[in-house]
Short mmCIF file of C-alpha atoms in Angstrom, two decimals:
data_model
loop_
_atom_site.label_atom_id
_atom_site.label_comp_id
_atom_site.label_asym_id
_atom_site.label_seq_id
_atom_site.Cartn_x
_atom_site.Cartn_y
_atom_site.Cartn_z
CA UNK A 1 -32.16 64.71 -50.21
CA UNK A 2 -31.49 60.84 -51.25
CA UNK A 3 -27.78 60.89 -49.18
CA UNK A 4 -29.66 62.87 -46.17
CA UNK A 5 -32.21 60.20 -45.66
CA UNK A 6 -30.20 57.24 -46.20
CA UNK A 7 -27.92 58.09 -43.23
CA UNK A 8 -30.03 58.05 -40.13
CA UNK A 9 -30.78 54.25 -42.02
CA UNK A 10 -27.78 52.89 -41.84
CA UNK A 11 -27.19 54.64 -38.16
CA UNK A 12 -30.27 52.79 -37.41
CA UNK A 13 -29.95 49.54 -39.30
CA UNK A 14 -26.27 49.14 -38.30
CA UNK A 15 -26.31 48.47 -34.37
CA UNK A 16 -29.17 46.21 -35.73
CA UNK A 17 -26.83 44.04 -37.71
CA UNK A 18 -24.50 43.93 -34.99
CA UNK A 19 -27.00 43.07 -33.04
CA UNK A 20 -28.04 40.08 -34.76
CA UNK A 21 -24.56 38.85 -35.95
CA UNK A 22 -23.25 38.67 -32.20
CA UNK A 23 -22.07 35.09 -30.78
CA UNK A 24 -24.67 34.11 -28.15
CA UNK A 25 -22.99 33.85 -24.91
CA UNK A 26 -20.38 30.86 -24.16
CA UNK A 27 -22.15 28.17 -21.99
CA UNK A 28 -20.57 26.88 -18.68
CA UNK A 29 -18.15 23.62 -19.59
CA UNK A 30 -19.29 20.73 -17.42
CA UNK A 31 -18.22 19.73 -14.64
CA UNK A 32 -17.84 15.45 -14.53
CA UNK A 33 -15.59 15.34 -11.84
CA UNK A 34 -17.86 16.93 -9.33
CA UNK A 35 -21.50 15.40 -11.57
CA UNK A 36 -19.62 11.54 -10.81
CA UNK A 37 -18.78 12.66 -7.07
CA UNK A 38 -22.05 13.14 -6.64
CA UNK A 39 -22.98 9.59 -8.63
CA UNK A 40 -20.45 7.46 -6.61
CA UNK A 41 -21.72 9.94 -3.46
CA UNK A 42 -25.40 8.70 -3.32
CA UNK A 43 -25.19 4.98 -4.84
CA UNK A 44 -21.48 4.00 -4.02
CA UNK A 45 -20.05 5.31 -0.49
CA UNK A 46 -22.02 3.16 1.95
CA UNK A 47 -20.30 0.33 1.13
CA UNK A 48 -16.80 2.09 -1.23
CA UNK A 49 -16.68 5.59 1.57
CA UNK A 50 -13.43 6.69 3.58
CA UNK A 51 -15.80 6.66 6.41
CA UNK A 52 -15.94 2.86 6.09
CA UNK A 53 -13.84 0.89 9.13
CA UNK A 54 -13.56 -2.27 6.53
CA UNK A 55 -14.94 -1.38 3.09
CA UNK A 56 -16.17 -3.88 0.95
CA UNK A 57 -12.70 -4.85 -1.19
CA UNK A 58 -11.18 -2.80 0.51
CA UNK A 59 -12.05 -0.28 -1.99
CA UNK A 60 -12.55 2.83 0.58
CA UNK A 61 -11.99 5.69 -1.14
CA UNK A 62 -14.42 6.23 -4.33
CA UNK A 63 -14.88 10.13 -3.66
CA UNK A 64 -11.64 10.49 -3.67
CA UNK A 65 -11.48 11.33 -8.00
CA UNK A 66 -7.48 11.55 -7.83
CA UNK A 67 -7.13 8.11 -6.36
CA UNK A 68 -9.79 6.46 -8.36
CA UNK A 69 -8.48 7.63 -11.62
CA UNK A 70 -4.59 6.94 -10.40
CA UNK A 71 -5.08 3.09 -10.30
CA UNK A 72 -4.86 1.36 -13.53
CA UNK A 73 -6.97 -1.47 -12.12
CA UNK A 74 -10.09 0.52 -11.73
CA UNK A 75 -10.07 3.23 -14.37
CA UNK A 76 -7.82 3.72 -17.95
CA UNK A 77 -8.42 7.52 -18.13
CA UNK A 78 -10.17 8.10 -20.88
CA UNK A 79 -10.87 4.86 -22.34
CA UNK A 80 -14.00 3.71 -20.51
CA UNK A 81 -13.96 0.40 -22.22
CA UNK A 82 -10.72 -1.11 -20.69
CA UNK A 83 -11.79 0.46 -17.00
CA UNK A 84 -12.75 -2.16 -15.34
CA UNK A 85 -14.51 0.45 -13.48
CA UNK A 86 -17.07 0.96 -16.58
CA UNK A 87 -16.78 -3.11 -17.08
CA UNK A 88 -18.66 -3.63 -13.71
CA UNK A 89 -21.02 -0.62 -14.04
CA UNK A 90 -21.98 -1.65 -17.86
CA UNK A 91 -22.85 -5.11 -16.79
CA UNK A 92 -24.76 -4.28 -14.21
CA UNK A 93 -22.76 -5.98 -11.71
CA UNK A 94 -21.85 -2.32 -9.96
CA UNK A 95 -23.89 -1.54 -7.65
CA UNK A 96 -24.79 -5.29 -6.69
CA UNK A 97 -28.11 -6.39 -7.17
CA UNK A 98 -28.90 -6.55 -3.27
CA UNK A 99 -27.51 -2.76 -3.39
CA UNK A 100 -29.55 -0.84 -0.66
CA UNK A 101 -29.59 2.18 -2.93
CA UNK A 102 -30.92 0.70 -6.22
CA UNK A 103 -28.93 0.09 -9.73
CA UNK A 104 -27.98 3.24 -11.31
CA UNK A 105 -29.99 4.92 -14.18
CA UNK A 106 -29.01 5.25 -17.45
CA UNK A 107 -28.16 9.02 -17.34
CA UNK A 108 -25.90 7.98 -13.96
CA UNK A 109 -24.35 5.87 -16.20
CA UNK A 110 -23.30 7.94 -19.25
CA UNK A 111 -22.42 10.40 -16.46
CA UNK A 112 -19.90 7.50 -14.84
CA UNK A 113 -18.47 7.10 -18.79
CA UNK A 114 -18.28 10.25 -19.94
CA UNK A 115 -16.46 11.09 -17.23
CA UNK A 116 -13.65 8.41 -17.99
CA UNK A 117 -13.60 8.92 -21.57
CA UNK A 118 -12.86 12.57 -20.57
CA UNK A 119 -9.93 11.82 -19.08
CA UNK A 120 -11.32 11.01 -15.02
CA UNK A 121 -11.02 14.73 -14.12
CA UNK A 122 -11.10 15.71 -10.67
CA UNK A 123 -14.36 18.29 -9.52
CA UNK A 124 -13.83 21.82 -10.57
CA UNK A 125 -13.30 24.35 -7.54
CA UNK A 126 -15.48 26.97 -7.98
CA UNK A 127 -13.91 29.78 -6.09
CA UNK A 128 -12.15 32.53 -7.51
CA UNK A 129 -9.25 32.44 -5.22
CA UNK A 130 -7.76 29.09 -6.64
CA UNK A 131 -9.17 29.48 -10.55
CA UNK A 132 -5.58 30.94 -11.55
CA UNK A 133 -4.17 28.26 -8.92
CA UNK A 134 -1.90 25.86 -11.06
CA UNK A 135 -3.62 22.30 -11.32
CA UNK A 136 -2.22 19.61 -8.47
CA UNK A 137 -0.18 16.74 -9.49
CA UNK A 138 -1.17 13.71 -9.15
CA UNK A 139 -0.76 12.02 -6.11
CA UNK A 140 2.56 9.76 -6.01
CA UNK A 141 2.35 6.04 -5.68
CA UNK A 142 4.14 5.04 -2.89
CA UNK A 143 7.82 2.80 -3.93
CA UNK A 144 6.19 -0.35 -2.05
CA UNK A 145 2.81 0.47 -3.48
CA UNK A 146 3.99 0.41 -7.31
CA UNK A 147 6.11 -2.59 -6.32
CA UNK A 148 3.39 -4.55 -5.07
CA UNK A 149 1.05 -3.60 -7.79
CA UNK A 150 4.17 -4.44 -10.57
CA UNK A 151 4.71 -8.01 -9.46
CA UNK A 152 0.60 -8.87 -9.18
CA UNK A 153 0.40 -7.99 -12.73
CA UNK A 154 2.41 -11.66 -13.08
CA UNK A 155 -0.05 -13.61 -11.65
CA UNK A 156 -2.08 -13.25 -14.95
CA UNK A 157 1.17 -14.65 -16.61
CA UNK A 158 1.59 -17.63 -14.52
CA UNK A 159 -1.58 -18.92 -13.69
CA UNK A 160 -1.80 -20.69 -16.81
CA UNK A 161 0.95 -23.22 -15.66
CA UNK A 162 -0.76 -24.76 -12.87
CA UNK A 163 -3.99 -24.96 -14.63
CA UNK A 164 -3.18 -26.91 -17.79
CA UNK A 165 -0.35 -28.74 -15.83
CA UNK A 166 -2.89 -30.01 -13.32
CA UNK A 167 -5.76 -30.84 -16.00
CA UNK A 168 -3.20 -32.83 -18.18
CA UNK A 169 -2.07 -34.27 -14.76
CA UNK A 170 -5.92 -35.64 -14.00
CA UNK A 171 -6.40 -36.60 -17.90
CA UNK A 172 -3.22 -38.48 -17.85
CA UNK A 173 -4.11 -40.67 -14.69
CA UNK A 174 -7.68 -41.13 -15.98
CA UNK A 175 -6.24 -43.15 -19.04
CA UNK A 176 -4.22 -45.15 -16.32
CA UNK A 177 -6.75 -46.29 -14.19
CA UNK A 178 -9.00 -46.79 -18.14
CA UNK A 179 -5.74 -49.16 -18.63
CA UNK A 180 -5.47 -50.73 -15.27
CA UNK A 181 -2.16 -49.16 -14.69
CA UNK A 182 -1.42 -50.00 -10.94
CA UNK A 183 2.07 -47.71 -11.40
CA UNK A 184 2.74 -44.56 -10.93
CA UNK A 185 2.78 -42.89 -14.49
CA UNK A 186 5.60 -40.81 -15.52
CA UNK A 187 3.97 -38.13 -17.59
CA UNK A 188 1.68 -37.60 -14.43
CA UNK A 189 4.54 -37.41 -11.66
CA UNK A 190 5.95 -34.63 -14.41
CA UNK A 191 2.89 -32.99 -14.48
CA UNK A 192 2.10 -32.73 -11.05
CA UNK A 193 5.55 -32.32 -9.45
CA UNK A 194 5.40 -29.19 -11.66
CA UNK A 195 2.21 -28.13 -11.04
CA UNK A 196 3.51 -27.96 -7.85
CA UNK A 197 5.78 -25.85 -8.35
CA UNK A 198 3.96 -23.37 -10.05
CA UNK A 199 0.92 -22.68 -7.95
CA UNK A 200 2.94 -21.58 -5.04
CA UNK A 201 4.13 -18.30 -7.21
CA UNK A 202 1.14 -18.19 -8.21
CA UNK A 203 -1.13 -18.14 -5.34
CA UNK A 204 1.35 -15.22 -3.83
CA UNK A 205 1.09 -13.32 -6.84
CA UNK A 206 -2.53 -13.12 -6.77
CA UNK A 207 -2.81 -11.90 -3.15
CA UNK A 208 -0.61 -9.29 -4.54
CA UNK A 209 -2.89 -8.32 -7.66
CA UNK A 210 -5.88 -8.52 -5.03
CA UNK A 211 -3.63 -6.11 -2.55
CA UNK A 212 -3.19 -3.47 -5.71
CA UNK A 213 -6.95 -3.37 -6.31
CA UNK A 214 -7.85 -5.73 -8.55
CA UNK A 215 -11.14 -7.16 -8.41
CA UNK A 216 -12.10 -4.44 -5.73
CA UNK A 217 -15.77 -4.02 -7.58
CA UNK A 218 -16.94 -8.02 -7.17
CA UNK A 219 -16.01 -8.93 -4.04
CA UNK A 220 -17.97 -12.00 -3.40
CA UNK A 221 -15.86 -13.25 -6.36
CA UNK A 222 -12.94 -12.00 -5.46
CA UNK A 223 -13.01 -13.70 -2.02
CA UNK A 224 -14.22 -17.28 -3.77
CA UNK A 225 -11.34 -16.42 -6.31
CA UNK A 226 -8.99 -15.74 -3.37
CA UNK A 227 -9.57 -18.49 -0.99
CA UNK A 228 -10.47 -21.35 -3.27
CA UNK A 229 -7.37 -20.40 -5.07
CA UNK A 230 -5.44 -20.80 -1.79
CA UNK A 231 -6.87 -24.18 -0.95
CA UNK A 232 -6.26 -25.08 -4.15
CA UNK A 233 -2.78 -24.57 -4.07
CA UNK A 234 -2.13 -26.38 -0.87
CA UNK A 235 -3.68 -28.96 -1.83
CA UNK A 236 -1.77 -28.91 -5.27
CA UNK A 237 1.51 -29.70 -3.04
CA UNK A 238 0.14 -31.95 -1.06
CA UNK A 239 -0.95 -34.44 -3.72
CA UNK A 240 2.48 -33.75 -5.30
CA UNK A 241 3.91 -34.98 -1.81
CA UNK A 242 2.10 -38.12 -1.91
CA UNK A 243 2.65 -38.38 -5.94
CA UNK A 244 6.06 -38.88 -4.75
CA UNK A 245 5.74 -41.21 -2.14
CA UNK A 246 3.80 -43.69 -4.68
CA UNK A 247 7.05 -42.89 -7.12
CA UNK A 248 9.27 -44.61 -4.40
CA UNK A 249 6.60 -47.27 -3.69
CA UNK A 250 6.13 -47.97 -6.84
CA UNK A 251 1.99 -48.15 -6.82
CA UNK A 252 -0.21 -45.94 -7.31
CA UNK A 253 -2.17 -45.79 -4.48
CA UNK A 254 -5.87 -44.63 -4.13
CA UNK A 255 -5.81 -41.94 -1.84
CA UNK A 256 -3.48 -39.96 -4.50
CA UNK A 257 -5.68 -40.37 -7.28
CA UNK A 258 -8.77 -39.37 -5.40
CA UNK A 259 -6.66 -36.32 -4.06
CA UNK A 260 -4.97 -35.78 -7.73
CA UNK A 261 -8.70 -35.69 -9.01
CA UNK A 262 -9.97 -33.34 -5.87
CA UNK A 263 -6.82 -30.67 -6.75
CA UNK A 264 -7.96 -30.73 -10.33
CA UNK A 265 -11.83 -29.81 -9.61
CA UNK A 266 -10.21 -26.81 -7.29
CA UNK A 267 -8.36 -25.46 -9.62
CA UNK A 268 -10.45 -25.63 -12.24
CA UNK A 269 -12.97 -23.80 -9.98
CA UNK A 270 -10.39 -21.10 -8.97
CA UNK A 271 -9.98 -20.65 -12.84
CA UNK A 272 -13.53 -20.50 -13.19
CA UNK A 273 -14.21 -17.72 -10.75
CA UNK A 274 -11.32 -15.78 -12.11
CA UNK A 275 -12.77 -15.96 -15.62
CA UNK A 276 -15.68 -14.75 -13.69
CA UNK A 277 -14.50 -11.72 -11.80
CA UNK A 278 -12.68 -10.70 -15.07
CA UNK A 279 -15.01 -11.16 -18.26
CA UNK A 280 -18.03 -11.45 -16.11
CA UNK A 281 -21.10 -14.14 -16.32
CA UNK A 282 -22.64 -13.11 -19.67
CA UNK A 283 -19.45 -13.47 -21.29
CA UNK A 284 -20.27 -17.04 -23.00
CA UNK A 285 -23.93 -15.81 -23.94
CA UNK A 286 -25.28 -16.73 -27.17
#
């Protein structure tokens, strides 16, 4: 009799046990591309949308996630801390404080960071017809754009020379004034001449670097850095020409000394704007 009772019990318990051990239904995969695109559409498209004739910073493709992700000046996929986009958002510089749509919430910031950390994927296509389609290849960068981006990166190498040389020339000229020397200092002349030779390619490379998208997230700083730097470059070349004339005359003119002082201030100011653009206003916070 015992075995006759055991059989119904086993039959009854087995389905219950299997049901209890069944795995929970899989949760749908998070579509970070769609989420971050909604964030960009709500908070960024007013200034950087594709429909704008003159988007800020010439960055008008914020809703084209593939294009954003393929621009290393903006996003380094899987590395949010190395991505300028996240750095600007993390420093609360983007959107700017005066944005009509307000700043990003903590959740929206985390969405952007998670999107970059996940490899900056595009929004998923929910259509079943496209679910089995092969992943489209990233857009190709045209050869001229690639060349502009590559050459523009040398701006970061070249910029140190005119800055250091103009500061050295300014200090050297101050020493000459303090000593009461009326003749041109050979050391100052050497620094000014080299600064003039270095500043020309530095300015050109800077424009190429900006054209490739560098600084697009900080339009006011980019404008100040670009135009003050251009004025500084022209000024340094003019100062070098005046200094060469003084060498031929054998006497340092007051005008060249004033021009040298102004040129040094312009170069340092340009470097300051570039530093703010690259590292933020809070870089030296205690």
